[in-house]
Coordinates of C-alpha atoms in Angstrom, one line a residue:
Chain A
X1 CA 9.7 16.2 -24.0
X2 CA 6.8 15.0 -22.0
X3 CA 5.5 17.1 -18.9
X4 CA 3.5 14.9 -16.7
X5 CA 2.5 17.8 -13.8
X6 CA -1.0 17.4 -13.2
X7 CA -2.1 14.7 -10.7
X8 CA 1.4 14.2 -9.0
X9 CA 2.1 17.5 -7.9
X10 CA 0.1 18.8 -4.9
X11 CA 0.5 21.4 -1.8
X12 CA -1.5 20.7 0.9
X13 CA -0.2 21.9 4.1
X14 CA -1.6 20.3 7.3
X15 CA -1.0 21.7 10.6
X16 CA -0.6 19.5 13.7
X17 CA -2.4 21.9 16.0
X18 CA -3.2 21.4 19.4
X19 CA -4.0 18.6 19.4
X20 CA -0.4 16.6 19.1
X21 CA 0.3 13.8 21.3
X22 CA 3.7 14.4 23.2
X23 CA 5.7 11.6 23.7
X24 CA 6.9 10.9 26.7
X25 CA 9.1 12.9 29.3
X26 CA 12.3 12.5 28.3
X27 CA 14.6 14.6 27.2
X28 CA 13.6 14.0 23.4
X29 CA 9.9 14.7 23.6
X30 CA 10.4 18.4 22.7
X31 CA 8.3 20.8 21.3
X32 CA 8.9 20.0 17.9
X33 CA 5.6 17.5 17.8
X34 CA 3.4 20.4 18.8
X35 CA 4.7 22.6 15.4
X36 CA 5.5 20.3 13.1
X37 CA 4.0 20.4 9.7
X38 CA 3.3 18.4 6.7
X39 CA 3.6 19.6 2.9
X40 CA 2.8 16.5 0.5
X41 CA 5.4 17.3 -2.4
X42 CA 4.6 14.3 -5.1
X43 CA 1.6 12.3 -4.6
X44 CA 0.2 9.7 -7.1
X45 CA 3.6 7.7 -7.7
X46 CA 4.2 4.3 -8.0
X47 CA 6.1 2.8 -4.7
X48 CA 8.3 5.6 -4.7
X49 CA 12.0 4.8 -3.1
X50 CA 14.3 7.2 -3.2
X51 CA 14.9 11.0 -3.1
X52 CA 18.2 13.2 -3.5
X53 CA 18.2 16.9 -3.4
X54 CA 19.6 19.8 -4.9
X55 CA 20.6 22.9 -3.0
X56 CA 17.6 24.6 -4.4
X57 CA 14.7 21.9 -4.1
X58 CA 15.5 20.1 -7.5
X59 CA 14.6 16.9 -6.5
X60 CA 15.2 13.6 -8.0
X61 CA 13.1 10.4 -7.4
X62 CA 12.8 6.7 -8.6
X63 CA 10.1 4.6 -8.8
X64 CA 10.4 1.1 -8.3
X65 CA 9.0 0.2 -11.7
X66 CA 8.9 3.4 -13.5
X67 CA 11.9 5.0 -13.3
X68 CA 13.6 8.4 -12.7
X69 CA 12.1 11.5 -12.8
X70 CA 12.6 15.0 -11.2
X71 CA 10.7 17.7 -9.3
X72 CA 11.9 21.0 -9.8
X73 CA 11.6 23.9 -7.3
X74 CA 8.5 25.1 -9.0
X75 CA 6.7 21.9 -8.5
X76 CA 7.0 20.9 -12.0
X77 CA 7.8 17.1 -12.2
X78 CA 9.7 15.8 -15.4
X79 CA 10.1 11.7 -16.2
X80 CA 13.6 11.4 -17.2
X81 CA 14.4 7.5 -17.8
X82 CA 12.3 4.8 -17.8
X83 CA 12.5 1.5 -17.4
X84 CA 11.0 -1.5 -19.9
X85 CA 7.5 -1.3 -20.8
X86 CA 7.3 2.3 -19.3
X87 CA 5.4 5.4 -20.8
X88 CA 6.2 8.9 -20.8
X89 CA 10.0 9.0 -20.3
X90 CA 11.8 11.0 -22.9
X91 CA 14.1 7.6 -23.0
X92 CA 13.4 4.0 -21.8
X93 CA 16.4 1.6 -20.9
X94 CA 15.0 -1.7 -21.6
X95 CA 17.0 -3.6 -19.5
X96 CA 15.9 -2.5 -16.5
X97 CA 13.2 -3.9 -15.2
X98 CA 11.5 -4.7 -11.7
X99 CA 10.3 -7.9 -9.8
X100 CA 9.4 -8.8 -6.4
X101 CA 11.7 -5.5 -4.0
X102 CA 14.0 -5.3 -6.7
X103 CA 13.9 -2.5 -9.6
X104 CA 14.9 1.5 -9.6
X105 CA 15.9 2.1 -6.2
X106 CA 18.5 4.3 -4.3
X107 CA 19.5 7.7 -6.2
X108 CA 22.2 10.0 -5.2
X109 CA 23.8 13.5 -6.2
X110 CA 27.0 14.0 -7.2
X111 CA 28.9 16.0 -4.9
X112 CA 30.6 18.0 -7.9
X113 CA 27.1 18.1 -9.5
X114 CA 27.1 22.0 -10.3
X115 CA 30.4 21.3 -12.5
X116 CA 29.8 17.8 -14.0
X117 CA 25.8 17.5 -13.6
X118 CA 26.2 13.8 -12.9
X119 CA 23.9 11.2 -10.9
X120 CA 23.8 8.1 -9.6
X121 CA 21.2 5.2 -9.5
X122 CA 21.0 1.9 -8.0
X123 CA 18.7 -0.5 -10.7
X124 CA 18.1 -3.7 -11.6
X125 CA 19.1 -5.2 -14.9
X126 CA 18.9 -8.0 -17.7
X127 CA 22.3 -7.0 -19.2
X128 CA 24.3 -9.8 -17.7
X129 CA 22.1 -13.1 -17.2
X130 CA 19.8 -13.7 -14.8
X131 CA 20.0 -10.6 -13.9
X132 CA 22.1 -8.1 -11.7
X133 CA 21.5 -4.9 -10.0
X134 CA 23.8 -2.4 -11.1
X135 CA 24.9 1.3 -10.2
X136 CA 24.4 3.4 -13.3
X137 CA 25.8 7.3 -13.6
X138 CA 24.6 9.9 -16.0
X139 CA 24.2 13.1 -17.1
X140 CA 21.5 15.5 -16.4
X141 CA 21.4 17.7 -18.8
X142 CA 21.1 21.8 -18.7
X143 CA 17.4 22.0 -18.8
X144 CA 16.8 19.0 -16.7
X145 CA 14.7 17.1 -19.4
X146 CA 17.0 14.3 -19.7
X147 CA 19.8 12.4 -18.8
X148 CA 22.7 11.0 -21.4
X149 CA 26.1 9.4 -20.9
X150 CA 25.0 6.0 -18.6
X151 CA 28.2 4.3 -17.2
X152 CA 27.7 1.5 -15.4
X153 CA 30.2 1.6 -12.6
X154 CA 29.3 -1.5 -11.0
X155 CA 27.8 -4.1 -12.5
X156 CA 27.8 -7.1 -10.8
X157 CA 25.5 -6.6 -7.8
X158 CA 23.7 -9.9 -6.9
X159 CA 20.1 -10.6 -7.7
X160 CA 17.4 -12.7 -6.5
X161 CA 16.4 -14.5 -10.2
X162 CA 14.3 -17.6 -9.2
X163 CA 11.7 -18.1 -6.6
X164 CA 12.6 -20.0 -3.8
X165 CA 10.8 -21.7 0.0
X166 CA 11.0 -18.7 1.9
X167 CA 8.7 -16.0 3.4
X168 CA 8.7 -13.1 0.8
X169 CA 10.5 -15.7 -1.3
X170 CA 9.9 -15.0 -4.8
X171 CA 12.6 -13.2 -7.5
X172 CA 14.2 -9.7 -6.3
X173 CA 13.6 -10.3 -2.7
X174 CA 16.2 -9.1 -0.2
X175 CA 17.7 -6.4 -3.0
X176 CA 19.4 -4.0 -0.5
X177 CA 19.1 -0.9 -2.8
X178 CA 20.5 2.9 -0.8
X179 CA 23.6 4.8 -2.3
X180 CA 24.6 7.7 -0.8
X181 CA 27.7 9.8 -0.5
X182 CA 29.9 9.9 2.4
X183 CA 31.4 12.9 3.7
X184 CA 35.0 11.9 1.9
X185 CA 32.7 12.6 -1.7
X186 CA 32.8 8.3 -1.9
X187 CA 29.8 6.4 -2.9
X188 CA 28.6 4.4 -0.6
X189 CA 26.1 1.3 -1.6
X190 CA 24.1 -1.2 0.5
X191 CA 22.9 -5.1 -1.0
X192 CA 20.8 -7.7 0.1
X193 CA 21.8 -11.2 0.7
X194 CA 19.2 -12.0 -1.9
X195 CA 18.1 -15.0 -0.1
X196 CA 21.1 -16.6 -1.0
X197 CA 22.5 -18.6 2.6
X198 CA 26.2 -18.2 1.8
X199 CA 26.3 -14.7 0.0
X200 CA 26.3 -12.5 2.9
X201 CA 29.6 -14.1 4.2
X202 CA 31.3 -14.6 0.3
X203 CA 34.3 -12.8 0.2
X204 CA 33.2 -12.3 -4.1
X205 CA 29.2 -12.0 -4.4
X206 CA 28.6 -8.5 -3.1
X207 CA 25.3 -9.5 -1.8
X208 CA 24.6 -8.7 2.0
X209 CA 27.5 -5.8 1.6
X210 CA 28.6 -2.2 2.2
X211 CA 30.2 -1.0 -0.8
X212 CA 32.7 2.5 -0.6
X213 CA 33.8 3.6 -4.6
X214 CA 34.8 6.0 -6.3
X215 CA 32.6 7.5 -9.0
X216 CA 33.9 5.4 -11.4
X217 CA 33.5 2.4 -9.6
X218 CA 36.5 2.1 -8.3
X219 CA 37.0 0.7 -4.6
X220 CA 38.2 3.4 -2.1
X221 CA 42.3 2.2 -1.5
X222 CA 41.5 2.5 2.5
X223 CA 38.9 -0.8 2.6
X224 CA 40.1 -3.1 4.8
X225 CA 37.9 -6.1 4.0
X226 CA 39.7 -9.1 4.7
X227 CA 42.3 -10.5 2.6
X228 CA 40.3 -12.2 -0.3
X229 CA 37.6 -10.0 -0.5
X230 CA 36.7 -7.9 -3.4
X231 CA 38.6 -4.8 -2.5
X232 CA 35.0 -2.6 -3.2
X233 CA 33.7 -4.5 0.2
X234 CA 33.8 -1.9 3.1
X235 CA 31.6 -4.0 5.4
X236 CA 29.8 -7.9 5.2
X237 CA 27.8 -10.1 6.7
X238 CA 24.2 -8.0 5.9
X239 CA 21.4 -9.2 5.6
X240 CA 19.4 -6.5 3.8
X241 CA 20.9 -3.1 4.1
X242 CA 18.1 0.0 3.4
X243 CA 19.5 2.7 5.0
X244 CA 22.9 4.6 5.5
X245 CA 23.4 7.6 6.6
X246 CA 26.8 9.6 7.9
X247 CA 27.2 11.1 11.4
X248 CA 27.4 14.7 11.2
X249 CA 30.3 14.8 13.3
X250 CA 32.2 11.8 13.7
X251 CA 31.7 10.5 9.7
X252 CA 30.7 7.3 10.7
X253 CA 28.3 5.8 8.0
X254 CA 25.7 3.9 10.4
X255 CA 23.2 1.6 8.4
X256 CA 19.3 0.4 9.1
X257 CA 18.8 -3.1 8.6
X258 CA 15.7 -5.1 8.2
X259 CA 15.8 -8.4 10.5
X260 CA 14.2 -11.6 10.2
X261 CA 11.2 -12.0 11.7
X262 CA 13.0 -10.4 14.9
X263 CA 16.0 -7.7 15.1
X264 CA 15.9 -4.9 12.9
X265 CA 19.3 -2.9 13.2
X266 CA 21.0 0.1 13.2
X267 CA 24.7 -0.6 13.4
X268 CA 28.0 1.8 13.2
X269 CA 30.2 0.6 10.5
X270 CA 33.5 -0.4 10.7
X271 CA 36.2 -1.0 8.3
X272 CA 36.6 -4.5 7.0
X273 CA 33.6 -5.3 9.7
X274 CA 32.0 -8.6 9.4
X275 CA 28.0 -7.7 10.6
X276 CA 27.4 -11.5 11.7
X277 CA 24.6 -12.8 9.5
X278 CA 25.4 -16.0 8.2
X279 CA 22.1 -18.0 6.8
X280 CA 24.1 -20.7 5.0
X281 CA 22.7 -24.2 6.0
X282 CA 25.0 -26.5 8.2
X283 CA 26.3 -23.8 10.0
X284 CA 25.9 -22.4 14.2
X285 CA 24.3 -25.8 14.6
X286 CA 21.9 -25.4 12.3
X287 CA 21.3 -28.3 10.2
X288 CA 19.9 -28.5 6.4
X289 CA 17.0 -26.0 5.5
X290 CA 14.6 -24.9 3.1
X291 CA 16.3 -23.7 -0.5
X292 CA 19.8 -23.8 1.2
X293 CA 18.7 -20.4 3.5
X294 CA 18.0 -20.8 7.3
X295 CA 17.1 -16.8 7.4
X296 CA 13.9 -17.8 8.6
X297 CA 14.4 -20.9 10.8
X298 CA 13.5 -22.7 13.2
X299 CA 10.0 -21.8 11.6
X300 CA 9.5 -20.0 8.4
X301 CA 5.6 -19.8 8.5
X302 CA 4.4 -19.2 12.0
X303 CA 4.5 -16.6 14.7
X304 CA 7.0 -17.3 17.2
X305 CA 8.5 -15.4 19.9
X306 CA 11.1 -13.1 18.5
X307 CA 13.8 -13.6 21.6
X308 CA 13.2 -17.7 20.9
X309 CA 13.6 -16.5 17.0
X310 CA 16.8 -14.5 17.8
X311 CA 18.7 -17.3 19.7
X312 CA 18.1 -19.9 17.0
X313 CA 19.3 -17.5 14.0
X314 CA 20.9 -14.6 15.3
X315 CA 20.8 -11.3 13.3
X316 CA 24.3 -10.9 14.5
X317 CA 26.1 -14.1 15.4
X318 CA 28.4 -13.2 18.1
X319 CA 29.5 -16.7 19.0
X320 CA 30.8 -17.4 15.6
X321 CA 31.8 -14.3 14.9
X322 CA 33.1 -12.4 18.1
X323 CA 34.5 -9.8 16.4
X324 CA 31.4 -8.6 14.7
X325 CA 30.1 -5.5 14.7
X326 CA 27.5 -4.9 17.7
X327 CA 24.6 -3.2 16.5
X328 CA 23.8 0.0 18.9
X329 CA 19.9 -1.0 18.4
X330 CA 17.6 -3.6 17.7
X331 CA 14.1 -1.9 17.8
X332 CA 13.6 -4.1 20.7
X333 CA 13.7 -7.4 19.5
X334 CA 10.8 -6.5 16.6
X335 CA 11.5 -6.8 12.9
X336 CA 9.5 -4.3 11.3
X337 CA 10.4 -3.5 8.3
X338 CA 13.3 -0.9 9.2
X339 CA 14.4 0.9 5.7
X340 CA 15.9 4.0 5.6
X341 CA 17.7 6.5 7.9
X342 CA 19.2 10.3 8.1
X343 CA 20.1 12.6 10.3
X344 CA 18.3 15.5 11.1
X345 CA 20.2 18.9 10.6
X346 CA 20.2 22.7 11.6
X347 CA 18.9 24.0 14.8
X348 CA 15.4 24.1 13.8
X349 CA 15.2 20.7 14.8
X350 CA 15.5 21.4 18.7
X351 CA 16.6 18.8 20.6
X352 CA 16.3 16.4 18.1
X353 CA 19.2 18.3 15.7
X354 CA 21.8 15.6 15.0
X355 CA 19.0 13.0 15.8
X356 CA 18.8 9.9 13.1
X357 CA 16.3 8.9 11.8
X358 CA 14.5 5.7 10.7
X359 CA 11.5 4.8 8.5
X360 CA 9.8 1.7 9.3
X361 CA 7.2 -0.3 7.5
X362 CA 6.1 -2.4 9.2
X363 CA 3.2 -4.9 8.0
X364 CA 2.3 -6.6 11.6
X365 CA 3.1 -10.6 10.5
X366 CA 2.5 -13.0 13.6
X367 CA 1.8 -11.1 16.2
X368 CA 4.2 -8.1 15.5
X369 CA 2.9 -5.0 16.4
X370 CA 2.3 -3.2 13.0
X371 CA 4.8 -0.2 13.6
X372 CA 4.7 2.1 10.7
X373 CA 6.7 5.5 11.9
X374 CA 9.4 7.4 12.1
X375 CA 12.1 6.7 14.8
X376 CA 14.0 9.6 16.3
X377 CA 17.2 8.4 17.7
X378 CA 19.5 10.2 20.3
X379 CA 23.1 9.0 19.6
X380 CA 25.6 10.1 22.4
X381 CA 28.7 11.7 21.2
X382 CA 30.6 9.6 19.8
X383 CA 27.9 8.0 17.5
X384 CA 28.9 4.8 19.4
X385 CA 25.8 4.2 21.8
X386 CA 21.7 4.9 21.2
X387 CA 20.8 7.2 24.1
X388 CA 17.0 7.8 23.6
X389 CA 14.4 6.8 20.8
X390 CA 10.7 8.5 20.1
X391 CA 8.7 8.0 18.0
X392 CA 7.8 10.9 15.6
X393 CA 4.3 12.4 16.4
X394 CA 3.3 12.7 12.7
X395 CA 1.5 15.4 11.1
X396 CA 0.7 12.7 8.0
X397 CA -1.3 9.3 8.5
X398 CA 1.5 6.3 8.9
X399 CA 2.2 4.4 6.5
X400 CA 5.4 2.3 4.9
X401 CA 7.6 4.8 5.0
X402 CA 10.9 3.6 2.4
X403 CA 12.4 6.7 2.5
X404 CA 13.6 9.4 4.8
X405 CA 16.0 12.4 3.2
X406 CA 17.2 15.3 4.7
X407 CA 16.7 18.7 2.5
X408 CA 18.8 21.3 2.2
X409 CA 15.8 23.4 3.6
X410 CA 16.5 21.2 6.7
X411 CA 13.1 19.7 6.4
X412 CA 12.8 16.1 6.2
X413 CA 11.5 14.5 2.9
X414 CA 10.1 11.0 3.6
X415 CA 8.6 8.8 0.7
X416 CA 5.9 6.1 1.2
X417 CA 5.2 2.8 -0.7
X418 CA 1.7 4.2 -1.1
X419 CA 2.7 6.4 -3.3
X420 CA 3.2 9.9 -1.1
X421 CA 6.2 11.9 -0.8
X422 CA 5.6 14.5 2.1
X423 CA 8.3 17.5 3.3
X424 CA 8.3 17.3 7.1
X425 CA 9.4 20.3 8.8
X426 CA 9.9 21.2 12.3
Chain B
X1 CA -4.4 -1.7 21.3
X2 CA -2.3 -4.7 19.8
X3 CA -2.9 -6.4 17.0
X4 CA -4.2 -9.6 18.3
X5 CA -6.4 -7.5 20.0
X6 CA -7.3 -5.4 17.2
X7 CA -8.0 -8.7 15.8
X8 CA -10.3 -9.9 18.4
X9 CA -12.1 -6.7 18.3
X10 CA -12.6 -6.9 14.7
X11 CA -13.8 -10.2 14.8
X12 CA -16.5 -9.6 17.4
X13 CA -17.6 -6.8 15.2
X14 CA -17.7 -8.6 12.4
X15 CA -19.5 -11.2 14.3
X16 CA -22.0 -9.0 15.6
X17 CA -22.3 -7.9 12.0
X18 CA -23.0 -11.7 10.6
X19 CA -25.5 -12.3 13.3
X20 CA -27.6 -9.0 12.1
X21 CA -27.4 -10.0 8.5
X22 CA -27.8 -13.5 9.5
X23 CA -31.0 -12.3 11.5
X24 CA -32.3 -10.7 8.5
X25 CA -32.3 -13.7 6.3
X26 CA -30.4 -12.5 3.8
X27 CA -27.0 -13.6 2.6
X28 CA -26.0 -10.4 1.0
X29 CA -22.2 -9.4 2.3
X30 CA -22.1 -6.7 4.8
X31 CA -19.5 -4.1 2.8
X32 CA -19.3 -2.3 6.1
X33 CA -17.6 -5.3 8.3
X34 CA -15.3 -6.2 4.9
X35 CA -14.1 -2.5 5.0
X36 CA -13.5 -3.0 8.5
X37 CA -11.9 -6.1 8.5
X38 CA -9.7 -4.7 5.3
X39 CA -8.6 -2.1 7.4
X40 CA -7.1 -4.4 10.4
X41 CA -5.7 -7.2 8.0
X42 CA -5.0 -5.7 4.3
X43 CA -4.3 -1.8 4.2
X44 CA -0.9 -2.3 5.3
X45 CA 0.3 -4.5 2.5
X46 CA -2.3 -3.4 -0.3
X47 CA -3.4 0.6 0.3
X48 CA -6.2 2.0 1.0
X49 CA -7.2 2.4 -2.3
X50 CA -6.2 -1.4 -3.1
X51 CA -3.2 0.1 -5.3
X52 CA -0.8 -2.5 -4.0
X53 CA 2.8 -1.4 -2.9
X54 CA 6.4 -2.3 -2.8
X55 CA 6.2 -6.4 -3.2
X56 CA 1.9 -7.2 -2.3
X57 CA -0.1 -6.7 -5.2
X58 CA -2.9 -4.7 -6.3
X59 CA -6.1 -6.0 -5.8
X60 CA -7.7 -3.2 -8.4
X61 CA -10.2 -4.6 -10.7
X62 CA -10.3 -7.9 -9.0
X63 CA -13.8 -10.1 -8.7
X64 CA -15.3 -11.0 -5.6
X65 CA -15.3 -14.7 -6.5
X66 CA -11.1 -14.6 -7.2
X67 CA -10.4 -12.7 -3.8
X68 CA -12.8 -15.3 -2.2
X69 CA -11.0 -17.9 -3.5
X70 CA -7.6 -16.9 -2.5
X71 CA -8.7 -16.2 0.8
X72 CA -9.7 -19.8 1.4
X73 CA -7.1 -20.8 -0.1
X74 CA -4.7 -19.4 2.2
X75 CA -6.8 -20.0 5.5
X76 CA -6.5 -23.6 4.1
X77 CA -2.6 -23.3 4.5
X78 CA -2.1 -24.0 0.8
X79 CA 1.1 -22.0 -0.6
X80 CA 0.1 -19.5 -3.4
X81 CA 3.0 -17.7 -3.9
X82 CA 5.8 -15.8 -2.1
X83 CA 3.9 -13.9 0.1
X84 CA 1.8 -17.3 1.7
X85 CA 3.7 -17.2 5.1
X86 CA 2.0 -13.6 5.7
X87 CA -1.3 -14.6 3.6
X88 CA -1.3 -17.8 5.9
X89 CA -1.0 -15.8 9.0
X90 CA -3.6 -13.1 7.9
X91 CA -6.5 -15.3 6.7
X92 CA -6.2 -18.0 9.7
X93 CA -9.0 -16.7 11.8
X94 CA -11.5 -15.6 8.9
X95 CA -14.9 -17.0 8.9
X96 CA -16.3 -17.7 5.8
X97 CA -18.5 -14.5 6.7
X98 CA -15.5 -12.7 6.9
X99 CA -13.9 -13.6 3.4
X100 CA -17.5 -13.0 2.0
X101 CA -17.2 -9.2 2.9
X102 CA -14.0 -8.8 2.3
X103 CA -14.0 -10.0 -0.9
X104 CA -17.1 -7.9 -1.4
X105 CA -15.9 -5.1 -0.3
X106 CA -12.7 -5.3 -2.6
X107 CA -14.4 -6.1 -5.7
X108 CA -16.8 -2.9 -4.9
X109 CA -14.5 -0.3 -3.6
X110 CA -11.4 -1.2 -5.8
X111 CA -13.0 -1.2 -9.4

């Protein structure tokens, strides 16, 4: 079994000081930007996506073109699968590969992992031609040097497998690519409409979806998609769905969207909801467009103002679809790059416990302001309304931050493209 | 600051740059204005160290004379691959000064 420690495993600690900006006067600024501190965990990785946590640190990571690995509470970081052409994994699985946003994504815990040691991972595959992203479970073994037993328990994910006229438009794009559990111990699992103009709206592709299963795959027997739909459907109508995360109250399972050149959302699901993105051509009084997707249109290749953008191809098309689901925010208009949410927990937190939050990537195309951070949102009590938003005074440089987990340490573990995972606490 | 502004900034740096090497006589590229520049208009997409990230590429290991070219290239509004539309925007307002450093400054810093 192959060790690889030295290089990816480092403990810096960085204090914010006095020096901390504070943000604002309302009732979220808070002294948590004065104390928070920074502890970079894994450094070194290749776009690292995803995290999920054990009670006692054990942490378990993808990469987008390596694979899975895990940290272990002593810092210790052991490659467990890899994907094809990889080095260093105990075992390779040589249909998974990467291309374009697609490859090892979201990973999640079991919540009966202390009696049946089992994990899940969202990945890209060559099993079934061109290519599908599927949701593979395993078995960790005692030791945590391994994993056995892969299941596929779904399968049939769509995939991006040809190039096409769009921004971002070659294979993989728009993958989706977050599972997490829900409080009812259900797996939850987010797709990308994979550039693909009627696939958010199909009632079979399971592109531009919410999936609820059981952890064999199974669809949860309370989703109410409508009649026609594969019965695994909780939500549609996505157009690439990077974050979910669960109220700690209420339950709801809210998701963080990325928009089209204007719109990023964070919507509340509902049962059966339809989330209003429809790109197929011909459609809202759009006529034909480029590669049979009008995600981008009017204009594909230019900056353009985002409200002008918004009008023309609505994230969330209310007029053909007035009983879609009304996203609670829309990071005021911008798309920038909006990937991954939690919520924060424990009272360490301040005012910001039960907060959500978002990591944005932002890369600043046509006149976008760049916007790489870490929203904190306010929800009010119901989880039905946004009731304040600021910005995280970080301790670490910005960057493109993919990921955001909360530990069971209640500190935050966010991930950046770069390569950096850092443990935020308050 | 926004970016159209950081933009503008930039640019008159770099321009004050182009006039001092120009003044000198020399047509060496000015790694100091390229690192700047790559800072405003590439370290988002491609790292600081070059490493590349999610979907942009790495630009480790690449010569001067291929980033030069693909610069051009995409201030010239020719499609490259997926990516153009944000290449496109990026590379519109580069002098030839500009691309020089840059491509310089890549090809030195990112071996």
């Amino acid at each position: 079994m192959t060790m690889k420690t030295s290089g990816r495993t480092a403990s810096c600690v960085f204090a914010m000081g006095a020096a901390a900006v504070m943000l604002g006067t309302t009732a979220m600024a808070n002294t948590n930007a004065t104390t928070m501190t920074a502890e970079v965990i894994l450094t070194g990785l290749q776009s690292p996506w995803d995290m999920a946590l054990l009670d006692d640190g054990t942490m378990f990571f993808t990469e987008k073109c390596h694979g899975l690995s895990v940290r272990m509470p002593t810092g210790e970081v052991t490659p467990l699968l890899g994907m094809t052409g990889t080095e260093g994994y105990p075992e390779t699985a040589d249909d998974l590969f990467c291309e374009g946003q697609a490859g090892m994504q979201g990973v999640a815990i079991d919540p009966n992992f202390s009696e049946n040691r089992q994990i899940y991972v969202y990945s890209t595959s060559s099993m079934t031609a061109p290519g599908t992203n599927r949701v593979l479970r395993m078995t960790v073994n005692e030791d945590f040097t391994g994993v056995s037993d892969r299941t596929d328990i779904v399968e049939d994910i769509s995939y991006k497998p040809e190039a096409s006229d769009q921004p971002f438009g070659g294979p993989g794009a728009h993958n989706g690519g977050r599972i997490r559990f829900g409080p009812e111990g259900f797996l939850w699992v987010t797709t990308g409409d994979i550039h693909g103009g009627t696939v958010p709206q199909s009632p079979t592709e399971l592109g531009g979806k919410v999936l609820r299963i059981d952890t064999d795959g199974n669809a949860h027997p309370d989703n109410a998609a409508p009649e026609g739909f594969d019965d695994r459907i909780y939500t549609y109508g996505h157009r690439n769905v990077q974050g979910i995360a669960f109220h700690p109250e209420t339950g709801a399972a809210i998701t963080a969207e990325h928009g089209p050149w204007h719109s990023d959302e964070i919507t509340v699901l509902e049962n059966g909801g339809n989330a209003g993105w429809d790109p197929a051509p011909n459609t809202a009084g759009r006529g034909d467009c480029p590669s049979n997707y009008c995600g981008y249109e009017p204009n594909q290749f230019e900056g353009m103002n985002r409200y002008e953008r918004a009008a023309y191809m609505p994230m969330t098309d209310l007029e053909s679809y007035p009983d879609a689901m009304v996203p609670i925010w829309d990071n005021n208009g911008w798309s920038q790059g909006t990937s991954s949410a939690a919520f924060l927990e424990g009272s360490q937190w301040g005012a910001w416990e039960g907060a959500l939050v978002v990591g944005i990537m932002g890369i600043g195309f046509g006149g976008t302001p760049i916007g790489q951070r870490i929203d904190v949102i306010e929800l009010n009590e119901d989880a039905s309304a946004v009731v304040d938003v600021t910005e995280m005074t970080l301790p670490i440089p910005s960057g493109r931050f993919r990921s955001v987990v909360s530990g069971p340490d209640g500190a935050l573990y966010v991930a950046q493209d770069a390569g950096t995972i850092h443990k935020l606490m308050p | 600051m926004t970016d159209r502004l950081r933009i503008i900034v930039a640019g008159v740096a770099l321009a004050v740059c182009a006039g001092a090497t120009a003044a000198t006589g020399t047509q060496a590229a000015d790694l100091a204005a390229g690192e700047k520049r790559y800072n405003v208009n590439c370290v988002n997409c491609h790292g600081k160290a070059g490493q590349g990230m999610a979907s942009f590429p790495a630009l480790k290991g690449r010569e001067a004379a291929y980033i030069a070219e693909k610069l051009q290239t995409y201030r010239a509004r020719e499609m490259v691959g997926p990516n153009s539309a944000i290449m496109m925007s990026l590379s519109s307002d580069l002098t030839d000064e500009d691309i020089a450093n840059l491509a310089a400054y890549i090809a030195d810093r990112f071996q």
